Coordinates of C-alpha atoms and ligand atoms in Angstrom, one line a residue:
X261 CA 17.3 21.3 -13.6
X262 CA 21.0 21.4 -12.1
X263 CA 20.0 24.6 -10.5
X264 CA 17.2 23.4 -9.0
X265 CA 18.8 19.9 -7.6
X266 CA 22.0 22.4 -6.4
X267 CA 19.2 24.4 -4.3
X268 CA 17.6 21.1 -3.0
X269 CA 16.9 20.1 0.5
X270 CA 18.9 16.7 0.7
X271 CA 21.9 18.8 -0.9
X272 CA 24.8 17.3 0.9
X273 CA 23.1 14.6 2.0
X274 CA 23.8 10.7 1.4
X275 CA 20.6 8.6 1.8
X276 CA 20.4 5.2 1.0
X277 CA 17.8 3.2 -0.3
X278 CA 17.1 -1.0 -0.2
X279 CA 14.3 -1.8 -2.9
X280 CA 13.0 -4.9 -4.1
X281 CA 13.0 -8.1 -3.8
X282 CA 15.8 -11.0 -3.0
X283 CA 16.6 -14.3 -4.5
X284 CA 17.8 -17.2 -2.2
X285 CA 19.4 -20.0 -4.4
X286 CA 18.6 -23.4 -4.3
X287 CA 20.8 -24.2 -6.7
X288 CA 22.6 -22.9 -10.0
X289 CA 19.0 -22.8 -12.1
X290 CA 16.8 -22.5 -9.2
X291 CA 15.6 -19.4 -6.4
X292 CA 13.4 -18.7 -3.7
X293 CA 11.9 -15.2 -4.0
X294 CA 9.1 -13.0 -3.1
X295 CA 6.6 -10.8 -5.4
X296 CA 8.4 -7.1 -4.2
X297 CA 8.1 -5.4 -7.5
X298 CA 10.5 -2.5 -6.8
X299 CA 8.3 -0.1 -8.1
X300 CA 7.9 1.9 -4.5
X301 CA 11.7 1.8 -3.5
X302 CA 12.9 3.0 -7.0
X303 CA 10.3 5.8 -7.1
X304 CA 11.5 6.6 -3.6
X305 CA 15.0 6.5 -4.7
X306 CA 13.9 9.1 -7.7
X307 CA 12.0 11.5 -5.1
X308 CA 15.6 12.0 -2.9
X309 CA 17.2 12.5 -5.5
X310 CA 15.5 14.8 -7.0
X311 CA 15.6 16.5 -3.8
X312 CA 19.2 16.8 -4.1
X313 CA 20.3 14.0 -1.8
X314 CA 23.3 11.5 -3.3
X315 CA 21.5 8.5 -3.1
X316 CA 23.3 4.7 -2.7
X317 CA 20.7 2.2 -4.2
X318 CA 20.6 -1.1 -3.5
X319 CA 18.2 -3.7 -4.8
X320 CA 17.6 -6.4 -5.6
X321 CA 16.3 -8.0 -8.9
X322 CA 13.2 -5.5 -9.7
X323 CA 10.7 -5.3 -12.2
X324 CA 11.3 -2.0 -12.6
X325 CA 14.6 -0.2 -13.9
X326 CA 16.4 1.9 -11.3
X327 CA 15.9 5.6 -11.5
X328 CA 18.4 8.1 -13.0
X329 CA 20.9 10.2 -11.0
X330 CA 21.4 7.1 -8.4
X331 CA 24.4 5.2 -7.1
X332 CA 22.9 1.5 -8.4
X333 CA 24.3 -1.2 -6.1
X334 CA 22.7 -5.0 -7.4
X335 CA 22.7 -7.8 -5.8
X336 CA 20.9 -11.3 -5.7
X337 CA 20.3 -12.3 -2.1
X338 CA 19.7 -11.2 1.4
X339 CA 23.4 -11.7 2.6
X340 CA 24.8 -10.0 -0.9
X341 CA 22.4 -6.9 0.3
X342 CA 23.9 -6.7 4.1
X343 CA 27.3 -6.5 2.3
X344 CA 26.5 -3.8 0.1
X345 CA 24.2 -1.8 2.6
X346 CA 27.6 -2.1 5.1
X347 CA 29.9 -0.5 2.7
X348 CA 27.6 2.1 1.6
X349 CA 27.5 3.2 5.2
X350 CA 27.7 6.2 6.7
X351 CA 24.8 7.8 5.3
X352 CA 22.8 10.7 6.7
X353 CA 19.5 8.7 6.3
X354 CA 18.8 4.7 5.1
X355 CA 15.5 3.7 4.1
X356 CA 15.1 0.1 3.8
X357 CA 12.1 -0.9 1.1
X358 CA 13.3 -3.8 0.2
X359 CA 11.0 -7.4 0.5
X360 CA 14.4 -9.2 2.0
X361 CA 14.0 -13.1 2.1
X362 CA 13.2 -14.2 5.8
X363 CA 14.9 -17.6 5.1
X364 CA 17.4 -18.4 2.8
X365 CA 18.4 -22.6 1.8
X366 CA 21.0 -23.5 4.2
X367 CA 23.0 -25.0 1.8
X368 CA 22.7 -24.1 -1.8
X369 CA 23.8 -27.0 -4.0
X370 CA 26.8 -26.0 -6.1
X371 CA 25.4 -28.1 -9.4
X372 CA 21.7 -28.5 -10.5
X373 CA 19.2 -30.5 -8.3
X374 CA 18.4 -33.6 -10.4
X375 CA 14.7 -35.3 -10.5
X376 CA 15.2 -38.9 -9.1
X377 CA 11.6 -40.5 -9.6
X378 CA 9.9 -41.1 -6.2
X379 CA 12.4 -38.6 -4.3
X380 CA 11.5 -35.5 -3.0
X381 CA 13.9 -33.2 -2.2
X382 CA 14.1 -31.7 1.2
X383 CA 15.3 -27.9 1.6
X384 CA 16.8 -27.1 5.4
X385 CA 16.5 -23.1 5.7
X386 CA 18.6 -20.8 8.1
X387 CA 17.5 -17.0 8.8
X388 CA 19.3 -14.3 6.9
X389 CA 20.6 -11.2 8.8
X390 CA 18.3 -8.3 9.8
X391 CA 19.7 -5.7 8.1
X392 CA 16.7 -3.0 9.1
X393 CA 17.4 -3.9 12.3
X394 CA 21.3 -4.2 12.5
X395 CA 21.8 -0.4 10.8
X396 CA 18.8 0.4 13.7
X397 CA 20.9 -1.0 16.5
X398 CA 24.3 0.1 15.8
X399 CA 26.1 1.7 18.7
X400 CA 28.0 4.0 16.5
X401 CA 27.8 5.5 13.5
X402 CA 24.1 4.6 13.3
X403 CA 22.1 7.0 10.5
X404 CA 20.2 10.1 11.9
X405 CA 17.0 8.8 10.4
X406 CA 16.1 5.1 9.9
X407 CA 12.7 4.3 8.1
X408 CA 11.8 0.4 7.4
X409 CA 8.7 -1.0 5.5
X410 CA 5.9 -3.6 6.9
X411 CA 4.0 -5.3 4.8
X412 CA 1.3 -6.7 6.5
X413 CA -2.0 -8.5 5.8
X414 CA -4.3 -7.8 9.1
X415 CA -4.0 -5.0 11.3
X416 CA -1.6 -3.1 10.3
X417 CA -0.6 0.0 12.3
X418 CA -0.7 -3.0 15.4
X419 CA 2.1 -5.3 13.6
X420 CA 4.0 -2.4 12.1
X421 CA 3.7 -0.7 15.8
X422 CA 5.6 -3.6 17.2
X423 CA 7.8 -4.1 14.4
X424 CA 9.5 -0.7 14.7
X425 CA 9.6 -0.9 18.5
X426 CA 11.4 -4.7 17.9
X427 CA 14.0 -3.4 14.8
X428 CA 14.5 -0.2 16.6
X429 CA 14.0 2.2 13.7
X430 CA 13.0 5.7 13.4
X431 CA 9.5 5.3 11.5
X432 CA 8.0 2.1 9.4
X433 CA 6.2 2.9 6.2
X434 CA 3.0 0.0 6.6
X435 CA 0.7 -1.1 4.2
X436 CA -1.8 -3.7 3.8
X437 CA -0.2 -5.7 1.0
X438 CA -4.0 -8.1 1.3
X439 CA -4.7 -9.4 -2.4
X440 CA -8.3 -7.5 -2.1
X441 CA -6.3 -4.3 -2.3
X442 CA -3.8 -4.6 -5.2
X443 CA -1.2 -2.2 -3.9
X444 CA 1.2 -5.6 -4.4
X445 CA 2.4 -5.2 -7.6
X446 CA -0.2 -2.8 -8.5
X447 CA 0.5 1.5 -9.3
X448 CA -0.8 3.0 -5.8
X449 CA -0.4 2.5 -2.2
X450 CA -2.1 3.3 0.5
X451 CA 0.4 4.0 3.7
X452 CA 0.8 4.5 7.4
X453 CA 3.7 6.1 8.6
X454 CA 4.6 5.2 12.3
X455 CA 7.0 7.3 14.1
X456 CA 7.8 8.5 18.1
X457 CA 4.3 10.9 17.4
X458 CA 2.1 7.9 16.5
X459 CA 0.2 6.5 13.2
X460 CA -0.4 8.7 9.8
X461 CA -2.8 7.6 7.8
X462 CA -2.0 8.9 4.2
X463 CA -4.8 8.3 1.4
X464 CA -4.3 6.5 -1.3
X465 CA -2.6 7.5 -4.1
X466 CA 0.5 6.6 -6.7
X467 CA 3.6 5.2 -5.7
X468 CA 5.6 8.2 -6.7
X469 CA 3.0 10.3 -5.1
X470 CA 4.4 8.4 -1.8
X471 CA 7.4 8.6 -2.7
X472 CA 7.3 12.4 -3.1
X473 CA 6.1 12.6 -0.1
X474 CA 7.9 10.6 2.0
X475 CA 11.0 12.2 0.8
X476 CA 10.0 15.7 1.5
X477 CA 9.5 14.3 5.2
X478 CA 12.7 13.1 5.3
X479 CA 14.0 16.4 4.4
X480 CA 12.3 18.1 6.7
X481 CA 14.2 16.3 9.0
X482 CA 17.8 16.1 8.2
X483 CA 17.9 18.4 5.2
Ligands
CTP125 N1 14.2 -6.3 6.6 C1 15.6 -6.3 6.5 N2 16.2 -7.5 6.6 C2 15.5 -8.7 6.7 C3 14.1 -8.6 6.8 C4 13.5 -7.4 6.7 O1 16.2 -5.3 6.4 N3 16.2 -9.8 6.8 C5 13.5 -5.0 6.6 C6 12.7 -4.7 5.3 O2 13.4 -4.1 4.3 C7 11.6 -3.8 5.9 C8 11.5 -4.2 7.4 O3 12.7 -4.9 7.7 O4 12.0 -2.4 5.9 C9 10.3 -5.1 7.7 O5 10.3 -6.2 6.9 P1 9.3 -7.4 7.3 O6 9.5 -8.5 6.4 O7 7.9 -6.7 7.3 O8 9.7 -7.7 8.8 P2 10.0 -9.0 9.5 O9 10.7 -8.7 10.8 O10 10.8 -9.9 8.6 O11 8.6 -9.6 9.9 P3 7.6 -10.6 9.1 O12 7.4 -11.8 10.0 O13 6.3 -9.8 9.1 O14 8.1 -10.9 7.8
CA126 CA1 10.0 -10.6 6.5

């Protein structure tokens, strides 16, 4: 096996890789989160390294235990994962998977919330960072390849189209993350992959499946 990672394509080759979801406290007992399993950014993770890449991975708190051979990075919220995705940087290639809050509480109480009968408590939100779109945009020292996810509900390659030409990345990973289909949560997914020469259509298959291939695309361009 060492062999075979020594004679692999990302050899040399730091990659990093955002996976699952964040939590946005409300207060000490209490979060705001999202249902990102993990499951596609750790087997994605597990394909570049296999390939021989040094992988940096930072998630959030997944389902799923992180994949062998990795740099593990954990963290909590959105902000906690634009801190760690900075100091991991440079890297020859960052692919952000993770499900990152949009919104986190403005201000997190410091002690537990209590339940006053007839009082409703009222949460004020503020945006967290972009951090797809901040390692897209920076003027130097940017990655050679930047991939980002979209989850989306109704068409697709249109709102993943837009969303890479507004974050500025290299290619966007979309899927239709609809109940009807299960891929949330579920083993497969079913992807496009957007880039400069337009929209793939992948079938469906496994996660890892994905993952494999996705990675062997990214080695075919920076390995
Ligand atoms: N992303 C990020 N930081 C954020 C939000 C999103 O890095 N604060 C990344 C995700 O990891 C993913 C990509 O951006 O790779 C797209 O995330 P998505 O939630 O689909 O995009 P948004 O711009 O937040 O748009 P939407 O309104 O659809 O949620
Ligand atoms: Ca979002």
């Amino acid at each position: 096996v060492e062999a075979k990672l020594a004679a692999g394509p990302l050899k040399g080759r730091r990659v990093l890789v955002t996976s699952g979801p964040t939590h946005e406290p409300i207060d000490p007992v209490r979060y705001i989160a999202n249902r990102s399993s993990g499951v596609q950014g750790t087997a994605i993770a597990r394909s570049l390294a296999a390939l021989g890449a040094e992988v940096v991975f930072v998630t959030g708190p997944a389902d799923v235990p992180p994949p062998e051979g990795v740099q593990v990075i954990r963290v909590q919220s959105a902000s906690e994962m634009a801190d760690a995705v900075a100091a991991a940087l440079p890297v020859d290639a960052a692919v952000m998977a993770a499900a990152v809050a949009d919104w986190r509480v403005k201000t997190a109480s410091g002690s537990k919330i209590k339940k006053v009968a007839g009082a409703l408590p009222v949460l004020e939100f503020e945006e967290n960072p972009d951090i797809l779109a901040t390692v897209s945009q920076m003027a130097s020292g940017r990655p050679a390849l930047v991939v980002g996810f979209a989850a989306e509900t109704d068409d697709v390659v249109a709102h993943a189209t837009a969303k890479r030409a507004r974050k500025g990345c290299d290619w966007i990973v979309a899927n239709d993350v609809s109940p009807a289909t299960g891929i949330m949560g579920g083993t497969e997914n079913a992807v496009v992959l957007i880039s400069d020469a337009g929209a793939e259509e992948w079938p469906r298959m496994g996660k890892q499946a994905v993952a494999d291939r996705l990675a062997k695309r990214i080695a075919a361009e920076i390995g």
